[in-house]
Amino acid sequence: MHFFSRLSFFLLCSALAAAQQLNWKYPSGADNFRDWRSKQDRPKVQEPAAVPQEKQFVREPLSWRFPTPPPEEEPQFPTDFELKTPSAADSVSAICGENSVRVEAKKDLLGIGIPVQTADVSLGGCPATGEDNRVIIFESELHGCGSELLMSEDSFTYAFTLLYTPSPLGGSKIIRTRDFQVSIECQYPRKHDVSSGLVDPTWNPFSFNLATEESLYFSLTLMTDDWKSPRPSEDFMLGDVLKFEVVVKQFHHSPLKVTVDYCVATVSQSIDTVPRYAFLGNSGCMFDSQLTGSTSRFLPRSQDDKLQFQMEAFRFQQDESGIIYITCGVKATLATAAVDATNKACSFSNGWTEASGVNRACSCCDANCGAESQSLQTGTGAQWQMERAIGPISIKEKPLW
């Protein structure tokens, strides 16, 4: 018995010693025992070893840099550039009659190269009465189309307004032009001279006075061989070609077309002297090529207000001076007027051809095309005429050696 007691005491001491080696804590009570058992069942997590950390510093300056942007190139402007100064469109003209007015507006009403819609233009609310591919035409009595009569001590003035209101383009809501209006006035004197004889009006419509006194200028010019500029000299030799350019400057007029009714060469400034050579006549027929077989001709017409023709140089027989004067009757009509027997420019080369391509107008060149222009300035209806002369022109003979 005593032996067994000593053996049990020994075993208990051995167990306590083993528990101390394993770091076991023996619970003091039942609750503590449960807590102890639960902690013993959990797996132990090994804490990471402490790693020493050190803040890093840049010990050397960085060698990389942002790339330098390329230098800006200076713009290369053209040396001859010049900003264009806008000019007035000058697209509306009026002809005032005794009882009515005719207004013509270019389709390019604003002068920007864009034609307007005819329906967008009116004369005091009145629609156009006609049109062609270039102009819109309005005709009205002086008291019509919203005109306003203004009176002063010396004149009557009928004032009209040409209105342009652009409509939207296509199905959009945009426009590329602006509203535009032009004031048009027809002025007439109030005072007239009256005698016991026939009463003739001593006034002319304002538009007629403007046309004949201020707004029309005809020129007849000798040109260089390339037709680009006036010829600085009037000295020629036989075999040369004289090149003439006729221009009408129309200013405030409707577009005009210039023609040459006749040209006469003389040895003095008077057209009625002899010898004389009518190398162009019958209202625009160039006879020189038909009579002499020369290359004299009209050039194809490139624009209505300009006409060019050329003629081979010549001298009068038994005239030692070699001096000639060229006198031409030039005429302007409305550009809308048809090319016909009295308004043409015909050349002969195996038949007659017209500068605008309307060759049938030349069918009368071998007969009589109508009365030719007189040697004075007139303006009847829609036609204006004037004489222009060049000279003295010196024609010399070419040396033989």
GROMACS .gro file of C-alpha atoms in nm:
model
  401
    1MET     CA    1   0.000   0.000   0.000
    2HIS     CA    2   0.272   0.229   0.091
    3PHE     CA    3   0.445   0.130  -0.230
    4PHE     CA    4   0.151   0.229  -0.446
    5SER     CA    5   0.118   0.568  -0.278
    6ARG     CA    6   0.479   0.648  -0.353
    7LEU     CA    7   0.434   0.535  -0.712
    8SER     CA    8   0.129   0.760  -0.767
    9PHE     CA    9   0.311   1.059  -0.619
   10PHE     CA   10   0.602   1.002  -0.852
   11LEU     CA   11   0.384   0.985  -1.161
   12LEU     CA   12   0.207   1.313  -1.069
   13CYS     CA   13   0.535   1.495  -1.024
   14SER     CA   14   0.659   1.366  -1.360
   15ALA     CA   15   0.345   1.492  -1.532
   16LEU     CA   16   0.376   1.836  -1.378
   17ALA     CA   17   0.738   1.861  -1.483
   18ALA     CA   18   0.647   1.766  -1.845
   19ALA     CA   19   0.373   2.026  -1.847
   20GLN     CA   20   0.614   2.296  -1.741
   21GLN     CA   21   0.849   2.201  -2.021
   22LEU     CA   22   0.565   2.231  -2.275
   23ASN     CA   23   0.456   2.564  -2.127
   24TRP     CA   24   0.121   2.431  -2.026
   25LYS     CA   25  -0.083   2.611  -1.773
   26TYR     CA   26  -0.311   2.406  -1.571
   27PRO     CA   27  -0.652   2.559  -1.521
   28SER     CA   28  -0.777   2.629  -1.182
   29GLY     CA   29  -1.145   2.559  -1.246
   30ALA     CA   30  -1.390   2.401  -1.493
   31ASP     CA   31  -1.439   2.721  -1.694
   32ASN     CA   32  -1.075   2.789  -1.707
   33PHE     CA   33  -1.023   2.436  -1.816
   34ARG     CA   34  -1.259   2.478  -2.116
   35ASP     CA   35  -1.079   2.798  -2.219
   36TRP     CA   36  -0.753   2.626  -2.186
   37ARG     CA   37  -0.868   2.333  -2.401
   38SER     CA   38  -1.003   2.564  -2.675
   39LYS     CA   39  -0.674   2.748  -2.693
   40GLN     CA   40  -0.483   2.426  -2.719
   41ASP     CA   41  -0.696   2.315  -3.019
   42ARG     CA   42  -0.617   2.629  -3.229
   43PRO     CA   43  -0.316   2.614  -3.463
   44LYS     CA   44  -0.044   2.845  -3.368
   45VAL     CA   45   0.035   3.127  -3.616
   46GLN     CA   46   0.392   3.212  -3.648
   47GLU     CA   47   0.452   3.584  -3.636
   48PRO     CA   48   0.667   3.716  -3.925
   49ALA     CA   49   1.014   3.803  -3.837
   50ALA     CA   50   1.080   4.172  -3.803
   51VAL     CA   51   1.239   4.305  -4.126
   52PRO     CA   52   1.437   4.622  -4.091
   53GLN     CA   53   1.311   4.902  -4.323
   54GLU     CA   54   1.513   5.190  -4.455
   55LYS     CA   55   1.393   5.504  -4.645
   56GLN     CA   56   1.564   5.529  -4.982
   57PHE     CA   57   1.701   5.858  -5.106
   58VAL     CA   58   1.809   5.958  -5.461
   59ARG     CA   59   2.175   6.002  -5.421
   60GLU     CA   60   2.249   6.115  -5.786
   61PRO     CA   61   2.053   6.366  -6.009
   62LEU     CA   62   1.837   6.216  -6.283
   63SER     CA   63   1.989   6.237  -6.633
   64TRP     CA   64   1.650   6.210  -6.821
   65ARG     CA   65   1.468   6.524  -6.918
   66PHE     CA   66   1.149   6.604  -7.112
   67PRO     CA   67   1.234   6.652  -7.482
   68THR     CA   68   1.272   7.011  -7.597
   69PRO     CA   69   0.987   7.115  -7.835
   70PRO     CA   70   1.097   7.203  -8.189
   71PRO     CA   71   1.123   7.574  -8.268
   72GLU     CA   72   0.821   7.733  -8.437
   73GLU     CA   73   0.872   7.801  -8.805
   74GLU     CA   74   0.805   8.150  -8.931
   75PRO     CA   75   0.510   8.153  -9.178
   76GLN     CA   76   0.614   8.211  -9.538
   77PHE     CA   77   0.375   8.477  -9.669
   78PRO     CA   78   0.366   8.556 -10.041
   79THR     CA   79   0.558   8.872 -10.115
   80ASP     CA   80   0.298   9.011 -10.358
   81PHE     CA   81  -0.008   8.942 -10.143
   82GLU     CA   82  -0.252   9.229 -10.119
   83LEU     CA   83  -0.580   9.226  -9.934
   84LYS     CA   84  -0.856   9.297 -10.181
   85THR     CA   85  -1.073   9.595 -10.108
   86PRO     CA   86  -1.439   9.506 -10.154
   87SER     CA   87  -1.608   9.704 -10.426
   88ALA     CA   88  -1.969   9.801 -10.471
   89ALA     CA   89  -2.180   9.543 -10.651
   90ASP     CA   90  -2.324   9.798 -10.900
   91SER     CA   91  -2.588   9.542 -10.994
   92VAL     CA   92  -2.904   9.753 -11.032
   93SER     CA   93  -2.989   9.997 -11.311
   94ALA     CA   94  -3.301  10.185 -11.412
   95ILE     CA   95  -3.432  10.346 -11.729
   96CYS     CA   96  -3.693  10.614 -11.659
   97GLY     CA   97  -3.945  10.679 -11.932
   98GLU     CA   98  -4.211  10.945 -11.959
   99ASN     CA   99  -4.475  10.730 -11.790
  100SER     CA  100  -4.296  10.421 -11.667
  101VAL     CA  101  -3.972  10.284 -11.526
  102ARG     CA  102  -3.773   9.975 -11.620
  103VAL     CA  103  -3.544   9.830 -11.354
  104GLU     CA  104  -3.288   9.560 -11.423
  105ALA     CA  105  -3.114   9.373 -11.139
  106LYS     CA  106  -2.831   9.130 -11.198
  107LYS     CA  107  -2.890   8.775 -11.080
  108ASP     CA  108  -2.563   8.822 -10.887
  109LEU     CA  109  -2.733   9.099 -10.694
  110LEU     CA  110  -2.477   9.122 -10.413
  111GLY     CA  111  -2.173   9.091 -10.637
  112ILE     CA  112  -2.042   8.777 -10.464
  113GLY     CA  113  -2.081   8.531 -10.749
  114ILE     CA  114  -2.398   8.369 -10.609
  115PRO     CA  115  -2.723   8.422 -10.804
  116VAL     CA  116  -3.032   8.511 -10.604
  117GLN     CA  117  -3.376   8.356 -10.637
  118THR     CA  118  -3.606   8.566 -10.853
  119ALA     CA  119  -3.893   8.519 -10.607
  120ASP     CA  120  -3.682   8.681 -10.334
  121VAL     CA  121  -3.659   9.014 -10.522
  122SER     CA  122  -3.942   9.263 -10.564
  123LEU     CA  123  -3.992   9.624 -10.667
  124GLY     CA  124  -4.196   9.778 -10.388
  125GLY     CA  125  -4.376   9.446 -10.345
  126CYS     CA  126  -4.430   9.387 -10.719
  127PRO     CA  127  -4.281   9.062 -10.861
  128ALA     CA  128  -4.049   9.055 -11.162
  129THR     CA  129  -4.207   9.095 -11.504
  130GLY     CA  130  -3.929   8.907 -11.685
  131GLU     CA  131  -3.583   8.759 -11.655
  132ASP     CA  132  -3.303   8.594 -11.848
  133ASN     CA  133  -2.993   8.406 -11.742
  134ARG     CA  134  -2.827   8.728 -11.618
  135VAL     CA  135  -3.082   8.987 -11.509
  136ILE     CA  136  -3.420   9.017 -11.340
  137ILE     CA  137  -3.649   9.276 -11.502
  138PHE     CA  138  -3.917   9.493 -11.341
  139GLU     CA  139  -4.145   9.729 -11.533
  140SER     CA  140  -4.394   9.960 -11.366
  141GLU     CA  141  -4.593  10.274 -11.416
  142LEU     CA  142  -4.450  10.571 -11.230
  143HIS     CA  143  -4.741  10.561 -10.988
  144GLY     CA  144  -4.723  10.185 -10.929
  145CYS     CA  145  -4.525   9.935 -10.720
  146GLY     CA  146  -4.526  10.142 -10.404
  147SER     CA  147  -4.365  10.448 -10.559
  148GLU     CA  148  -4.357  10.773 -10.366
  149LEU     CA  149  -4.391  11.110 -10.538
  150LEU     CA  150  -4.160  11.381 -10.407
  151MET     CA  151  -4.189  11.738 -10.533
  152SER     CA  152  -3.947  12.024 -10.508
  153GLU     CA  153  -3.953  12.370 -10.661
  154ASP     CA  154  -3.776  12.248 -10.976
  155SER     CA  155  -3.848  11.876 -11.016
  156PHE     CA  156  -4.075  11.576 -10.968
  157THR     CA  157  -3.913  11.266 -10.820
  158TYR     CA  158  -4.070  10.920 -10.824
  159ALA     CA  159  -3.895  10.703 -10.563
  160PHE     CA  160  -3.903  10.322 -10.577
  161THR     CA  161  -3.743  10.061 -10.354
  162LEU     CA  162  -3.598   9.735 -10.480
  163LEU     CA  163  -3.618   9.477 -10.202
  164TYR     CA  164  -3.429   9.151 -10.159
  165THR     CA  165  -3.524   8.915  -9.876
  166PRO     CA  166  -3.336   8.583  -9.894
  167SER     CA  167  -3.527   8.262  -9.832
  168PRO     CA  168  -3.371   7.966  -9.645
  169LEU     CA  169  -3.146   7.739  -9.849
  170GLY     CA  170  -3.306   7.410  -9.941
  171GLY     CA  171  -3.478   7.247  -9.647
  172SER     CA  172  -3.243   7.410  -9.397
  173LYS     CA  173  -3.290   7.720  -9.186
  174ILE     CA  174  -2.973   7.895  -9.299
  175ILE     CA  175  -2.903   8.175  -9.543
  176ARG     CA  176  -2.572   8.292  -9.688
  177THR     CA  177  -2.678   8.640  -9.797
  178ARG     CA  178  -2.840   8.932  -9.624
  179ASP     CA  179  -3.142   9.155  -9.672
  180PHE     CA  180  -3.075   9.418  -9.934
  181GLN     CA  181  -3.262   9.722 -10.061
  182VAL     CA  182  -3.186   9.982 -10.325
  183SER     CA  183  -3.352  10.320 -10.363
  184ILE     CA  184  -3.436  10.414 -10.722
  185GLU     CA  185  -3.537  10.764 -10.827
  186CYS     CA  186  -3.673  10.900 -11.153
  187GLN     CA  187  -3.641  11.278 -11.168
  188TYR     CA  188  -3.826  11.510 -11.405
  189PRO     CA  189  -3.810  11.893 -11.433
  190ARG     CA  190  -4.126  12.085 -11.344
  191LYS     CA  191  -4.059  12.389 -11.564
  192HIS     CA  192  -4.095  12.393 -11.944
  193ASP     CA  193  -4.059  12.658 -12.211
  194VAL     CA  194  -4.386  12.740 -12.392
  195SER     CA  195  -4.430  12.955 -12.704
  196SER     CA  196  -4.715  13.036 -12.946
  197GLY     CA  197  -4.588  12.771 -13.189
  198LEU     CA  198  -4.571  12.398 -13.146
  199VAL     CA  199  -4.503  12.296 -12.788
  200ASP     CA  200  -4.201  12.062 -12.778
  201PRO     CA  201  -4.067  11.929 -12.452
  202THR     CA  202  -3.733  12.083 -12.362
  203TRP     CA  203  -3.635  11.809 -12.115
  204ASN     CA  204  -3.520  11.453 -12.141
  205PRO     CA  205  -3.564  11.171 -11.891
  206PHE     CA  206  -3.304  11.166 -11.617
  207SER     CA  207  -3.172  10.824 -11.722
  208PHE     CA  208  -3.112  10.950 -12.078
  209ASN     CA  209  -2.914  11.251 -11.959
  210LEU     CA  210  -2.712  11.029 -11.729
  211ALA     CA  211  -2.639  10.787 -12.009
  212THR     CA  212  -2.522  11.033 -12.273
  213GLU     CA  213  -2.352  11.291 -12.055
  214GLU     CA  214  -2.199  11.103 -11.766
  215SER     CA  215  -2.219  10.726 -11.770
  216LEU     CA  216  -2.099  10.618 -12.116
  217TYR     CA  217  -1.744  10.633 -12.241
  218PHE     CA  218  -1.624  10.476 -12.567
  219SER     CA  219  -1.259  10.405 -12.642
  220LEU     CA  220  -1.077  10.291 -12.956
  221THR     CA  221  -0.724  10.176 -12.874
  222LEU     CA  222  -0.427  10.029 -13.062
  223MET     CA  223  -0.314   9.719 -12.871
  224THR     CA  224   0.010   9.520 -12.843
  225ASP     CA  225   0.043   9.188 -13.024
  226ASP     CA  226  -0.066   8.990 -12.716
  227TRP     CA  227  -0.373   9.213 -12.666
  228LYS     CA  228  -0.275   9.275 -12.302
  229SER     CA  229  -0.198   9.649 -12.306
  230PRO     CA  230  -0.221   9.960 -12.523
  231ARG     CA  231   0.056   9.987 -12.784
  232PRO     CA  232   0.299  10.264 -12.686
  233SER     CA  233   0.385  10.347 -13.048
  234GLU     CA  234   0.179  10.416 -13.358
  235ASP     CA  235   0.466  10.335 -13.596
  236PHE     CA  236   0.422  10.026 -13.815
  237MET     CA  237   0.574   9.867 -14.124
  238LEU     CA  238   0.405   9.708 -14.419
  239GLY     CA  239   0.332   9.349 -14.327
  240ASP     CA  240   0.249   9.433 -13.966
  241VAL     CA  241  -0.098   9.381 -13.821
  242LEU     CA  242  -0.284   9.670 -13.657
  243LYS     CA  243  -0.485   9.547 -13.359
  244PHE     CA  244  -0.778   9.756 -13.236
  245GLU     CA  245  -0.986   9.723 -12.921
  246VAL     CA  246  -1.320   9.898 -12.874
  247VAL     CA  247  -1.458   9.929 -12.520
  248VAL     CA  248  -1.765  10.091 -12.372
  249LYS     CA  249  -1.745  10.178 -12.003
  250GLN     CA  250  -2.099  10.166 -11.876
  251PHE     CA  251  -2.073  10.275 -11.511
  252HIS     CA  252  -2.433  10.273 -11.374
  253HIS     CA  253  -2.594  10.128 -11.685
  254SER     CA  254  -2.749   9.794 -11.749
  255PRO     CA  255  -2.501   9.560 -11.922
  256LEU     CA  256  -2.420   9.690 -12.270
  257LYS     CA  257  -2.287   9.537 -12.589
  258VAL     CA  258  -2.050   9.733 -12.813
  259THR     CA  259  -2.029   9.703 -13.191
  260VAL     CA  260  -1.853   9.891 -13.473
  261ASP     CA  261  -2.078  10.014 -13.752
  262TYR     CA  262  -1.810  10.151 -13.985
  263CYS     CA  263  -1.440  10.241 -14.009
  264VAL     CA  264  -1.277  10.472 -14.265
  265ALA     CA  265  -0.907  10.532 -14.330
  266THR     CA  266  -0.798  10.876 -14.455
  267VAL     CA  267  -0.477  11.077 -14.493
  268SER     CA  268  -0.608  11.355 -14.268
  269GLN     CA  269  -0.831  11.388 -13.965
  270SER     CA  270  -1.139  11.472 -14.173
  271ILE     CA  271  -1.347  11.170 -14.264
  272ASP     CA  272  -1.477  11.341 -14.580
  273THR     CA  273  -1.139  11.385 -14.753
  274VAL     CA  274  -0.995  11.180 -15.040
  275PRO     CA  275  -0.834  10.939 -15.076
  276ARG     CA  276  -1.037  10.738 -14.827
  277TYR     CA  277  -1.080  10.366 -14.771
  278ALA     CA  278  -1.395  10.230 -14.602
  279PHE     CA  279  -1.267   9.890 -14.493
  280LEU     CA  280  -1.558   9.825 -14.253
  281GLY     CA  281  -1.920   9.922 -14.305
  282ASN     CA  282  -2.279   9.810 -14.366
  283SER     CA  283  -2.342   9.802 -13.988
  284GLY     CA  284  -2.050   9.581 -13.892
  285CYS     CA  285  -1.917   9.401 -14.203
  286MET     CA  286  -1.535   9.377 -14.242
  287PHE     CA  287  -1.485   9.430 -14.617
  288ASP     CA  288  -1.103   9.439 -14.625
  289SER     CA  289  -1.060   9.062 -14.612
  290GLN     CA  290  -1.320   9.016 -14.887
  291LEU     CA  291  -1.172   9.284 -15.115
  292THR     CA  292  -0.800   9.218 -15.071
  293GLY     CA  293  -0.778   8.861 -14.936
  294SER     CA  294  -0.612   8.985 -14.616
  295THR     CA  295  -0.634   8.836 -14.266
  296SER     CA  296  -0.832   9.136 -14.137
  297ARG     CA  297  -1.111   9.010 -13.911
  298PHE     CA  298  -1.301   9.042 -13.584
  299LEU     CA  299  -1.179   8.822 -13.301
  300PRO     CA  300  -1.436   8.598 -13.130
  301ARG     CA  301  -1.622   8.806 -12.874
  302SER     CA  302  -1.519   8.731 -12.514
  303GLN     CA  303  -1.732   8.992 -12.338
  304ASP     CA  304  -2.017   9.218 -12.437
  305ASP     CA  305  -1.859   9.553 -12.353
  306LYS     CA  306  -1.539   9.481 -12.550
  307LEU     CA  307  -1.477   9.406 -12.919
  308GLN     CA  308  -1.140   9.337 -13.086
  309PHE     CA  309  -1.049   9.341 -13.454
  310GLN     CA  310  -0.728   9.340 -13.656
  311MET     CA  311  -0.624   9.473 -13.995
  312GLU     CA  312  -0.314   9.434 -14.208
  313ALA     CA  313  -0.112   9.756 -14.243
  314PHE     CA  314  -0.143   9.945 -14.577
  315ARG     CA  315  -0.054  10.272 -14.746
  316PHE     CA  316  -0.242  10.481 -14.997
  317GLN     CA  317  -0.106  10.458 -15.350
  318GLN     CA  318   0.099  10.762 -15.458
  319ASP     CA  319   0.111  10.892 -15.103
  320GLU     CA  320   0.466  10.936 -14.984
  321SER     CA  321   0.386  11.030 -14.625
  322GLY     CA  322   0.261  10.688 -14.517
  323ILE     CA  323   0.035  10.860 -14.262
  324ILE     CA  324  -0.322  10.739 -14.209
  325TYR     CA  325  -0.604  10.819 -13.968
  326ILE     CA  326  -0.865  10.561 -13.866
  327THR     CA  327  -1.215  10.688 -13.778
  328CYS     CA  328  -1.479  10.441 -13.656
  329GLY     CA  329  -1.844  10.472 -13.564
  330VAL     CA  330  -1.900  10.270 -13.247
  331LYS     CA  331  -2.232  10.180 -13.094
  332ALA     CA  332  -2.366  10.037 -12.769
  333THR     CA  333  -2.693   9.853 -12.719
  334LEU     CA  334  -2.838   9.665 -12.424
  335ALA     CA  335  -2.660   9.334 -12.382
  336THR     CA  336  -2.996   9.161 -12.394
  337ALA     CA  337  -3.057   9.290 -12.748
  338ALA     CA  338  -3.038   9.023 -13.017
  339VAL     CA  339  -2.750   9.001 -13.265
  340ASP     CA  340  -2.911   9.104 -13.592
  341ALA     CA  341  -2.845   9.285 -13.920
  342THR     CA  342  -2.778   9.621 -13.751
  343ASN     CA  343  -2.595   9.490 -13.441
  344LYS     CA  344  -2.321   9.252 -13.550
  345ALA     CA  345  -1.947   9.202 -13.609
  346CYS     CA  346  -1.890   9.004 -13.930
  347SER     CA  347  -1.565   8.882 -14.090
  348PHE     CA  348  -1.512   8.724 -14.432
  349SER     CA  349  -1.313   8.404 -14.484
  350ASN     CA  350  -1.471   8.169 -14.736
  351GLY     CA  351  -1.799   8.316 -14.621
  352TRP     CA  352  -1.925   8.550 -14.351
  353THR     CA  353  -1.898   8.464 -13.982
  354GLU     CA  354  -2.011   8.663 -13.679
  355ALA     CA  355  -1.795   8.726 -13.370
  356SER     CA  356  -2.064   8.596 -13.134
  357GLY     CA  357  -2.140   8.292 -13.348
  358VAL     CA  358  -2.474   8.420 -13.485
  359ASN     CA  359  -2.366   8.387 -13.849
  360ARG     CA  360  -2.714   8.436 -13.995
  361ALA     CA  361  -2.689   8.804 -13.894
  362CYS     CA  362  -2.418   8.843 -14.164
  363SER     CA  363  -2.641   8.733 -14.452
  364CYS     CA  364  -2.698   9.097 -14.554
  365CYS     CA  365  -2.327   9.192 -14.576
  366ASP     CA  366  -2.333   9.148 -14.954
  367ALA     CA  367  -2.648   9.361 -14.982
  368ASN     CA  368  -2.782   9.639 -14.758
  369CYS     CA  369  -2.806   9.589 -14.382
  370GLY     CA  370  -2.978   9.919 -14.305
  371ALA     CA  371  -2.888  10.281 -14.238
  372GLU     CA  372  -2.542  10.331 -14.092
  373SER     CA  373  -2.460  10.550 -13.798
  374GLN     CA  374  -2.413  10.921 -13.847
  375SER     CA  375  -2.104  11.118 -13.740
  376LEU     CA  376  -2.250  11.244 -13.416
  377GLN     CA  377  -2.336  11.129 -13.070
  378THR     CA  378  -2.695  11.020 -13.031
  379GLY     CA  379  -2.896  10.822 -12.784
  380THR     CA  380  -3.230  10.701 -12.911
  381GLY     CA  381  -3.420  10.441 -12.717
  382ALA     CA  382  -3.174  10.180 -12.594
  383GLN     CA  383  -2.892  10.267 -12.836
  384TRP     CA  384  -2.593  10.500 -12.805
  385GLN     CA  385  -2.351  10.595 -13.086
  386MET     CA  386  -2.028  10.789 -13.111
  387GLU     CA  387  -1.726  10.837 -13.338
  388ARG     CA  388  -1.375  10.758 -13.223
  389ALA     CA  389  -1.050  10.816 -13.416
  390ILE     CA  390  -0.684  10.712 -13.395
  391GLY     CA  391  -0.395  10.883 -13.569
  392PRO     CA  392  -0.165  10.976 -13.710
  393ILE     CA  393  -0.051  10.617 -13.772
  394SER     CA  394   0.279  10.590 -13.957
  395ILE     CA  395   0.314  10.301 -14.205
  396LYS     CA  396   0.670  10.262 -14.337
  397GLU     CA  397   0.813  10.031 -14.599
  398LYS     CA  398   1.042   9.754 -14.484
  399PRO     CA  399   1.397   9.789 -14.609
  400LEU     CA  400   1.494   9.534 -14.876
  401TRP     CA  401   1.838   9.479 -14.729
   0.00000   0.00000   0.00000
